[in-house]
Short mmCIF file of C-alpha atoms and ligand atoms in Angstrom, two decimals:
data_model
loop_
_atom_site.label_atom_id
_atom_site.label_comp_id
_atom_site.label_asym_id
_atom_site.label_seq_id
_atom_site.Cartn_x
_atom_site.Cartn_y
_atom_site.Cartn_z
CA MET P 13 292.98 205.02 38.12
CA ASN P 14 290.53 204.10 40.90
CA LYS P 15 293.59 204.03 43.26
CA ILE P 16 293.95 207.62 42.77
CA LEU P 17 290.50 208.97 43.01
CA GLY P 18 290.14 206.94 46.13
CA ASN P 19 293.19 208.66 48.02
CA ILE P 20 292.16 212.20 46.97
CA ARG P 21 288.73 211.25 48.33
CA LYS P 22 290.15 209.77 51.77
CA GLY P 23 292.54 213.39 51.82
CA TYR P 24 289.56 215.43 51.30
CA GLY P 25 287.41 213.65 53.93
CA LYS P 26 290.16 213.43 56.71
CA LYS P 27 290.69 217.29 55.95
CA LEU P 28 286.91 217.67 56.21
CA VAL P 29 287.09 215.50 59.87
CA SER P 30 289.70 217.33 60.78
CA ILE P 31 287.88 220.56 59.95
CA HIS P 32 284.79 219.61 62.03
CA MET P 33 287.26 218.44 65.11
CA TRP P 34 289.10 221.92 64.87
CA ASN P 35 285.62 223.47 64.53
CA ALA P 36 284.21 221.65 67.46
CA TRP P 37 286.96 222.56 70.02
CA LEU P 38 286.85 225.49 69.69
CA VAL P 39 282.98 225.93 69.67
CA LEU P 40 282.85 224.19 72.75
CA PHE P 41 285.59 227.00 74.25
CA LEU P 42 283.76 230.09 73.20
CA ALA P 43 280.27 228.29 74.32
CA LEU P 44 282.20 227.49 78.04
CA SER P 45 283.81 231.45 77.93
CA GLY P 46 280.59 232.71 76.46
CA LEU P 47 278.51 231.54 78.79
CA LEU P 48 280.85 232.30 82.01
CA LEU P 49 281.31 235.92 80.64
CA VAL P 50 277.68 236.79 81.07
CA GLY P 51 276.35 233.94 84.02
CA GLY P 52 275.91 236.63 86.68
CA PHE P 53 277.18 234.21 89.55
CA TRP P 54 280.30 234.47 87.41
CA ARG P 55 281.25 238.12 87.66
CA GLU P 56 282.50 238.60 91.02
CA LEU P 57 284.10 235.21 91.24
CA LEU P 58 286.39 235.47 87.96
CA GLY P 59 287.19 239.15 88.82
CA GLU P 60 290.37 240.06 87.04
CA GLY P 61 289.90 236.82 84.91
CA ARG P 62 286.94 237.98 83.61
CA VAL P 63 288.25 240.43 81.63
CA TRP P 64 291.44 237.63 80.74
CA LEU P 65 288.69 235.40 79.74
CA LYS P 66 286.78 237.67 77.19
CA TRP P 67 290.09 238.24 75.83
CA ALA P 68 290.69 234.68 74.93
CA HIS P 69 286.73 234.51 73.97
CA ILE P 70 287.59 237.20 71.45
CA ALA P 71 290.82 235.53 70.26
CA PHE P 72 289.12 231.82 69.92
CA GLY P 73 286.45 233.75 68.20
CA LEU P 74 288.60 234.87 65.72
CA VAL P 75 290.66 231.23 65.18
CA LEU P 76 287.43 230.18 64.58
CA LEU P 77 287.55 231.70 61.05
CA ILE P 78 290.15 229.91 60.28
CA PRO P 79 288.00 226.24 59.89
CA VAL P 80 284.95 228.36 58.35
CA ILE P 81 287.55 229.51 55.31
CA TYR P 82 289.12 226.37 54.92
CA TYR P 83 285.49 224.48 54.27
CA LEU P 84 284.61 227.56 52.29
CA LEU P 85 287.61 226.41 50.37
CA LEU P 86 286.52 222.74 50.12
CA ALA P 87 282.50 223.30 49.69
CA ALA P 88 282.10 222.86 46.20
CA LYS P 89 283.07 219.57 46.54
CA HIS P 90 281.35 219.02 49.31
CA TRP P 91 278.48 220.28 47.75
CA LYS P 92 278.27 218.35 45.02
CA ARG P 93 278.83 214.90 47.28
CA LEU P 94 275.65 215.68 48.84
CA GLN P 95 273.80 215.79 46.26
CA GLY P 96 270.27 215.05 46.72
CA LYS P 97 270.45 215.28 50.86
CA THR P 98 268.45 217.70 51.96
CA ALA P 99 268.68 217.43 55.04
CA GLN P 100 272.23 217.44 55.25
CA LYS P 101 272.59 220.83 53.12
CA THR P 102 270.30 222.47 55.19
CA ASN P 103 272.56 221.03 58.15
CA VAL P 104 275.66 222.52 56.32
CA ILE P 105 274.11 225.48 55.81
CA PHE P 106 272.71 226.41 59.41
CA VAL P 107 276.12 225.31 60.73
CA LEU P 108 277.41 227.97 58.16
CA ILE P 109 275.04 230.88 58.80
CA LEU P 110 275.48 229.80 62.94
CA LEU P 111 279.39 230.59 62.63
CA VAL P 112 279.53 233.39 60.96
CA GLY P 113 276.88 235.24 62.24
CA TRP P 114 278.66 234.69 65.29
CA ILE P 115 282.04 235.82 63.97
CA VAL P 116 280.44 239.01 62.55
CA SER P 117 278.81 239.80 65.65
CA GLY P 118 281.40 239.20 67.73
CA ILE P 119 283.90 241.49 65.60
CA VAL P 120 281.06 244.43 65.56
CA LEU P 121 280.93 243.81 70.06
CA TRP P 122 284.56 243.79 70.00
CA GLN P 123 284.94 246.85 68.36
CA PHE P 124 281.99 248.27 69.77
CA ARG P 125 283.78 251.62 69.90
CA LEU P 126 284.07 251.89 66.45
CA ALA P 127 280.98 250.16 65.70
CA GLY P 128 279.14 252.73 67.97
CA PRO P 129 276.12 251.85 70.71
CA ARG P 130 273.45 251.00 67.84
CA ALA P 131 275.20 248.62 66.55
CA ALA P 132 276.52 247.06 69.10
CA ASN P 133 272.82 246.57 70.47
CA MET P 134 272.28 244.72 67.67
CA ALA P 135 275.49 242.63 67.63
CA LEU P 136 274.48 241.79 71.21
CA LEU P 137 271.31 240.76 69.94
CA VAL P 138 272.32 238.87 67.45
CA HIS P 139 275.45 237.22 69.09
CA ASP P 140 272.66 235.96 72.31
CA LEU P 141 270.19 234.57 69.71
CA LEU P 142 272.16 232.29 67.76
CA THR P 143 273.46 231.04 71.19
CA TRP P 144 270.59 230.57 72.42
CA ILE P 145 269.63 228.50 69.13
CA GLY P 146 272.75 227.54 68.29
CA LEU P 147 273.79 225.92 71.42
CA PRO P 148 270.98 223.15 72.29
CA VAL P 149 271.15 222.31 68.88
CA ILE P 150 275.25 221.94 69.00
CA ILE P 151 274.94 219.97 72.24
CA TYR P 152 272.03 217.77 70.87
CA HIS P 153 274.11 217.32 67.81
CA SER P 154 276.99 216.57 70.69
CA ILE P 155 275.91 213.78 72.59
CA THR P 156 273.66 212.05 69.73
CA ARG P 157 276.06 212.08 67.20
CA VAL P 158 279.29 210.23 69.35
CA LYS P 159 280.39 207.21 67.82
CA TRP P 160 279.08 204.57 70.45
CA LEU P 161 275.39 205.89 69.72
CA LYS P 162 276.16 204.79 65.84
CA GLU P 163 275.95 201.25 64.48
CA PRO P 164 279.24 201.17 63.44
CA LYS P 165 278.84 199.98 59.78
CA LYS P 166 276.47 203.48 59.16
CA ARG P 167 279.71 205.47 60.00
CA SER P 168 281.14 207.08 56.75
CA VAL P 169 284.07 208.13 56.57
CA VAL P 170 282.95 212.03 55.91
CA PRO P 171 280.81 211.62 59.66
CA GLU P 172 280.15 214.72 61.18
CA LEU P 173 279.67 217.32 58.32
CA ASP P 174 277.48 214.76 56.95
CA THR P 175 274.93 215.01 59.95
CA GLY P 176 271.38 214.26 59.13
CA LYS P 177 273.17 210.75 58.03
CA ASN P 178 272.00 209.22 60.59
CA GLY P 179 270.06 211.76 61.93
CA GLY P 180 266.47 213.74 62.75
CA ALA P 181 264.59 212.61 65.12
CA SER P 182 263.67 210.03 63.95
CA GLY P 183 267.08 208.03 63.03
CA GLY P 184 266.37 205.29 65.86
CA GLN P 185 263.66 204.14 63.23
CA GLN P 186 265.83 204.83 59.79
CA ARG P 187 267.64 201.70 60.06
CA PRO P 188 268.26 199.67 56.68
CA ALA P 189 265.75 196.76 56.11
CA ALA P 190 268.84 195.03 55.63
CA THR P 191 268.84 194.07 58.77
CA GLY P 192 265.45 192.19 58.67
CA GLY P 193 262.34 192.03 60.10
CA PRO P 194 260.24 195.19 61.79
CA GLN P 195 262.14 197.76 63.09
CA PRO P 196 262.16 198.64 66.57
CA VAL P 197 260.16 201.69 67.95
CA TYR P 198 262.63 202.23 70.97
CA THR P 199 265.82 201.60 70.33
CA ARG P 200 268.66 203.26 72.73
CA ARG P 201 269.35 205.49 70.28
CA GLY P 202 265.90 207.14 69.98
CA PHE P 203 265.98 206.69 73.48
CA ILE P 204 268.79 208.81 74.29
CA LYS P 205 267.98 211.44 71.42
CA LEU P 206 264.51 212.21 73.42
CA ALA P 207 265.66 212.28 76.81
CA VAL P 208 268.57 214.90 75.46
CA GLY P 209 265.70 216.32 73.33
CA ALA P 210 263.85 216.94 76.35
CA GLY P 211 266.21 217.51 78.95
CA LEU P 212 267.32 220.34 76.57
CA ALA P 213 263.59 221.46 76.14
CA ILE P 214 263.19 221.39 80.37
CA THR P 215 266.89 224.05 81.13
CA VAL P 216 267.12 225.89 78.25
CA GLY P 217 263.61 226.54 77.86
CA PRO P 218 262.44 229.06 80.73
CA THR P 219 265.57 231.05 80.45
CA PHE P 220 264.85 231.44 76.56
CA VAL P 221 261.15 232.10 76.97
CA ARG P 222 262.10 235.06 79.47
CA TRP P 223 265.25 236.42 77.62
CA ILE P 224 262.37 236.49 74.20
CA GLY P 225 259.97 238.46 76.68
CA LYS P 226 263.49 240.96 77.86
CA SER P 227 264.23 241.63 74.42
CA LEU P 228 260.73 241.87 72.84
CA GLN P 229 259.96 244.03 76.35
CA LEU P 230 257.01 242.17 76.19
CA PRO P 231 255.28 243.89 79.45
CA GLY P 232 254.99 242.08 82.57
CA SER P 233 258.72 240.15 81.18
CA ALA P 234 261.61 242.59 83.92
CA ASP P 235 259.28 244.38 85.66
CA TYR P 236 261.44 245.72 88.76
CA ALA P 237 259.35 248.09 89.62
CA ALA P 238 257.26 245.46 90.27
CA ASN P 239 259.68 243.60 92.75
CA ASN P 240 261.27 246.41 94.01
CA ALA P 241 262.75 245.12 97.25
CA ASN P 242 263.69 248.81 98.96
CA ALA P 243 261.43 250.17 101.20
CA LEU P 244 262.18 254.03 101.65
CA LEU P 245 259.35 256.60 103.08
CA PRO P 246 257.71 258.65 101.69
CA ASP P 247 258.33 257.78 97.60
CA PRO P 248 259.84 260.47 95.90
CA VAL P 249 257.39 262.93 94.16
CA PRO P 250 257.87 262.63 90.39
CA LEU P 251 258.40 266.41 89.01
CA ALA P 252 256.20 267.34 85.71
CA ASP P 253 258.98 266.51 83.27
CA SER P 254 259.21 262.75 84.73
CA SER P 255 255.75 261.82 84.72
CA PRO P 256 254.95 261.45 82.22
CA PRO P 257 258.55 261.23 81.29
CA ILE P 258 259.17 264.24 78.82
CA GLY P 259 261.84 261.47 76.40
CA GLY P 260 258.58 259.42 76.17
CA GLY P 261 259.24 256.57 78.00
CA ALA P 262 263.40 254.16 77.93
CA GLU P 263 263.82 252.00 75.13
CA GLY P 264 265.71 248.99 75.12
CA ASN P 265 266.43 247.28 78.46
CA PHE P 266 268.64 246.65 81.47
CA ARG P 267 270.33 243.74 82.37
CA VAL P 268 270.67 243.54 86.16
CA TYR P 269 274.31 243.72 86.59
CA THR P 270 275.91 243.41 90.47
CA VAL P 271 279.53 242.05 91.57
CA THR P 272 277.84 241.67 94.83
CA ASP P 273 274.41 240.26 96.25
CA ILE P 274 271.48 242.65 95.16
CA PRO P 275 271.47 244.49 98.32
CA ALA P 276 268.16 246.00 99.26
CA PHE P 277 267.72 249.28 101.93
CA ASP P 278 264.94 251.07 104.01
CA ASN P 279 264.94 254.36 106.33
CA SER P 280 267.07 252.90 109.28
CA ASN P 281 269.84 251.19 106.83
CA TRP P 282 270.42 253.75 104.32
CA SER P 283 272.26 257.81 104.28
CA PHE P 284 273.74 259.15 101.56
CA THR P 285 277.28 260.95 102.53
CA ILE P 286 279.33 263.85 100.54
CA ASN P 287 282.68 264.26 102.77
CA GLY P 288 286.59 264.08 102.27
CA LEU P 289 288.08 267.57 101.54
CA VAL P 290 285.00 269.44 101.44
CA ASP P 291 283.97 272.66 103.61
CA LYS P 292 280.92 271.15 104.39
CA THR P 293 280.52 266.94 104.85
CA PHE P 294 276.89 266.04 105.16
CA THR P 295 274.80 263.43 105.94
CA TRP P 296 271.65 263.39 104.77
CA ASN P 297 269.22 260.26 105.68
CA TRP P 298 266.04 259.50 102.93
CA GLU P 299 263.28 262.03 104.46
CA GLU P 300 266.05 264.52 104.60
CA PHE P 301 267.48 263.98 100.49
CA VAL P 302 264.06 263.24 98.99
CA LYS P 303 263.54 267.02 100.13
CA LEU P 304 266.25 268.21 98.04
CA GLN P 305 265.59 269.97 95.00
CA ARG P 306 266.02 267.47 92.01
CA GLU P 307 266.43 268.44 88.30
CA VAL P 308 265.37 266.03 84.89
CA GLN P 309 267.72 264.83 81.98
CA VAL P 310 267.13 262.18 78.91
CA SER P 311 269.85 260.66 78.32
CA ASP P 312 271.00 257.13 76.46
CA PHE P 313 273.09 254.49 78.59
CA HIS P 314 275.44 252.77 77.71
CA CYS P 315 277.37 249.45 78.43
CA VAL P 316 280.94 249.04 77.64
CA THR P 317 279.83 245.22 76.70
CA GLY P 318 277.61 246.52 74.04
CA TRP P 319 274.30 246.67 75.44
CA SER P 320 271.97 250.47 75.92
CA VAL P 321 268.80 251.96 76.79
CA TYR P 322 267.88 254.72 74.72
CA LYS P 323 265.99 257.95 76.23
CA ASN P 324 265.93 257.33 80.01
CA THR P 325 264.49 260.64 81.71
CA TRP P 326 266.17 260.51 84.55
CA GLU P 327 265.01 262.66 87.83
CA GLY P 328 268.16 264.18 90.35
CA LEU P 329 270.26 265.89 91.44
CA PRO P 330 273.08 267.24 89.40
CA LEU P 331 276.08 266.23 90.91
CA TYR P 332 278.13 269.73 90.65
CA LYS P 333 275.28 271.15 92.62
CA LEU P 334 276.46 268.39 95.16
CA LEU P 335 279.85 269.54 95.16
CA ASP P 336 279.04 273.02 95.24
CA MET P 337 276.75 272.76 98.13
CA ALA P 338 279.61 270.93 100.25
CA GLY P 339 282.36 273.28 98.53
CA VAL P 340 285.09 271.32 97.24
CA GLN P 341 288.34 272.62 98.72
CA ASN P 342 291.37 273.41 96.39
CA LYS P 343 293.35 270.27 97.00
CA ALA P 344 290.49 267.62 96.10
CA SER P 345 291.27 266.15 91.94
CA THR P 346 289.17 263.36 91.91
CA VAL P 347 285.52 262.53 92.85
CA LYS P 348 285.35 258.94 94.63
CA PHE P 349 282.04 256.90 94.39
CA TYR P 350 281.12 254.61 97.02
CA SER P 351 278.62 251.93 96.25
CA GLY P 352 276.52 250.82 99.54
CA ASP P 353 276.96 247.18 98.32
CA GLY P 354 280.28 247.64 100.18
CA VAL P 355 282.27 246.28 97.21
CA TYR P 356 282.32 248.66 94.47
CA THR P 357 283.60 251.79 93.34
CA ASP P 358 284.28 254.15 90.33
CA SER P 359 285.68 257.57 90.30
CA LEU P 360 285.58 260.65 88.13
CA THR P 361 288.12 263.55 88.02
CA LEU P 362 286.66 266.65 89.16
CA ALA P 363 286.47 268.17 85.37
CA GLN P 364 284.10 265.10 84.27
CA ALA P 365 282.21 265.41 88.05
CA ARG P 366 281.17 268.79 86.62
CA MET P 367 279.94 267.85 83.62
CA GLU P 368 276.32 269.11 83.89
CA ASP P 369 274.83 265.64 83.03
CA VAL P 370 276.38 263.67 86.01
CA MET P 371 273.83 262.81 87.87
CA VAL P 372 273.02 261.56 91.03
CA ALA P 373 269.97 259.68 89.71
CA VAL P 374 266.31 258.99 91.99
CA MET P 375 263.67 258.28 89.82
CA HIS P 376 263.98 256.87 86.24
CA ASP P 377 260.90 257.17 83.87
CA GLY P 378 259.19 258.89 86.92
CA GLN P 379 259.62 255.68 89.27
CA PRO P 380 261.24 255.34 92.45
CA ILE P 381 264.71 253.62 90.61
CA PRO P 382 264.02 249.63 91.63
CA ASN P 383 266.63 248.00 93.80
CA GLN P 384 268.12 245.58 90.90
CA LEU P 385 268.81 248.55 88.98
CA GLY P 386 271.17 250.48 91.52
CA GLY P 387 268.14 252.22 93.37
CA PRO P 388 267.21 253.95 95.70
CA VAL P 389 269.80 256.31 94.43
CA ARG P 390 272.34 255.38 91.52
CA LEU P 391 274.73 257.36 89.73
CA ILE P 392 274.75 258.26 85.47
CA THR P 393 277.38 259.84 83.44
CA PRO P 394 275.60 259.55 80.02
CA GLN P 395 278.82 261.04 78.13
CA MET P 396 280.81 257.57 79.68
CA TYR P 397 280.38 254.30 79.82
CA ALA P 398 277.72 252.65 82.44
CA TYR P 399 280.46 250.97 84.45
CA LYS P 400 281.02 254.22 86.24
CA SER P 401 277.30 254.46 87.21
CA VAL P 402 277.74 253.23 90.33
CA LYS P 403 274.17 251.54 91.89
CA TRP P 404 273.13 251.86 95.30
CA LEU P 405 275.83 254.93 95.68
CA ASN P 406 275.53 256.49 99.48
CA ARG P 407 278.67 258.02 99.92
CA ILE P 408 280.62 260.85 97.37
CA GLU P 409 284.47 261.32 98.70
CA LEU P 410 286.65 263.94 97.58
CA ILE P 411 290.30 262.76 97.67
CA GLU P 412 293.47 264.26 96.56
CA GLU P 413 295.06 261.06 94.81
CA ASP P 414 293.44 259.33 91.57
CA HIS P 415 291.09 256.53 92.83
CA VAL P 416 290.73 253.26 90.37
CA GLY P 417 287.68 251.64 89.84
CA TYR P 418 286.55 248.10 90.60
CA TRP P 419 286.51 247.06 87.14
CA GLU P 420 289.40 249.33 85.94
CA GLN P 421 291.25 247.57 88.88
CA ARG P 422 289.97 244.63 86.46
CA GLY P 423 291.33 245.37 83.60
CA TYR P 424 288.35 247.78 82.07
CA ASP P 425 289.52 251.13 80.18
CA LYS P 426 290.25 254.05 82.85
CA ASP P 427 289.09 256.06 79.15
CA ALA P 428 285.20 255.27 79.66
CA TRP P 429 284.31 258.34 77.31
CA VAL P 430 281.40 256.72 74.73
CA PRO P 431 282.06 257.29 70.89
CA GLY P 432 281.36 261.04 70.35
CA ALA P 433 281.27 262.32 74.04
CA LYS P 434 282.14 266.30 75.16
CA ARG P 435 285.26 264.64 76.68
CA VAL P 436 286.40 267.20 78.98
N1 MTE Y 524 277.62 248.82 92.65
C1 MTE Y 524 277.68 248.22 91.29
N2 MTE Y 524 276.97 249.23 90.21
C2 MTE Y 524 277.61 248.94 89.12
C3 MTE Y 524 278.09 247.51 88.82
C4 MTE Y 524 278.07 246.87 89.74
O1 MTE Y 524 278.39 245.53 89.62
N3 MTE Y 524 277.88 246.81 91.15
N4 MTE Y 524 278.20 247.48 87.30
C5 MTE Y 524 277.87 248.69 86.56
C6 MTE Y 524 277.66 247.95 85.21
S1 MTE Y 524 279.21 247.21 84.44
C7 MTE Y 524 276.68 248.28 84.06
S2 MTE Y 524 276.73 247.87 82.67
C8 MTE Y 524 275.74 249.26 85.26
C9 MTE Y 524 274.63 248.21 85.06
O2 MTE Y 524 273.38 249.01 85.54
P1 MTE Y 524 272.00 248.08 85.31
O3 MTE Y 524 272.36 246.93 86.66
O4 MTE Y 524 271.19 248.65 86.38
O5 MTE Y 524 271.97 247.06 84.24
O6 MTE Y 524 275.99 248.96 86.34
C10 MTE Y 524 277.43 249.81 86.92
N5 MTE Y 524 277.14 250.02 87.74
MO1 MO Y 525 279.06 247.60 82.14
#
């Protein structure tokens, strides 16, 4: 009888160990791929690989459901075993909340078109927050719980899921009295734990604080206007609708995206051109450009990765007016946009380009657009995802053939319409 029970227990323990192992490998892959996906540095380097990586991240995220569900099937039993072990129970609940939270928010982000921008925005926040909290805890757990840090006799049959058995910051001092004598305060384990904890706090802490500041829009946390490296004179004078902004001020925050170094411009190196299949080519310098008649619109801005900024008051030149000024020739069917970064391009069909809210924007909420956010001039396409919204826009060309934009060449959907857009 005892033998049978022992075997069952052994099989059950093995299952938990293998669940834990699969879970650990999946989380490791998801953490690395996730960090590569958000890291600005990697955006350009990865190029097309980035879109593949995103799909792999989604696929492996879904696979993560398997160990979670498998564990939940065994949970009742495991739970009984944990009777009285509050620390371990807390740990299991923490891990489950983390994994389920990651999976659910990940699914919403994956299905952003179905979910819509509000839900996607919330999901991205949750996904980020869980990563900020969960990843350091997991790294700490992984480093401080590797086998060589443990005393052999204290290894349990179900080592990893029973986290907390030797865990907690005071783990080093919890050794059984059986070893006899007073406990040393500084053990190797205790020291390593402290070092890992301090290392994580130092490396992760400051970025986390910055992220919180931006997410909660604390004053001064993302002051792109104050750090505007552009030096274009004169400043554009805002229209009455812009200052104060009729939209009441944007809600949410931009994430600075770029596939190049962030350029900065001044009067000597900035100009704006519209050419190609037009009756009249224009090239304006800044002094001329700021004199062109601007208009104001309030619109939402959606990035395809899940974040949005609502109620932006943009001031600039409606694109259709620029097109009419230049006179589009019959042969033209595509409007191609060039960025002053020298790399990024995108395009709209002529019909899309003529939508009345497509704007060559110069001001945001009554201020010049800072260089980090694409100023002095960027494109705004409220009906479409923001990869169409070319930053540092300095040239518009009318062409006969189609043009596949930077991200579209690298796997983004040619169809960039946001849900509910008035498609043309
Ligand atoms: N030149 C240039 N324009 C660009 C991009 C870019 O990398 N380079 N990224 C696009 C994407 S995917 C988004 S979501 C928005 C982000 O704008 P922001 O950096 O002002 O938040 O810019 C778009 N325009
Ligand atoms: Mo984007």
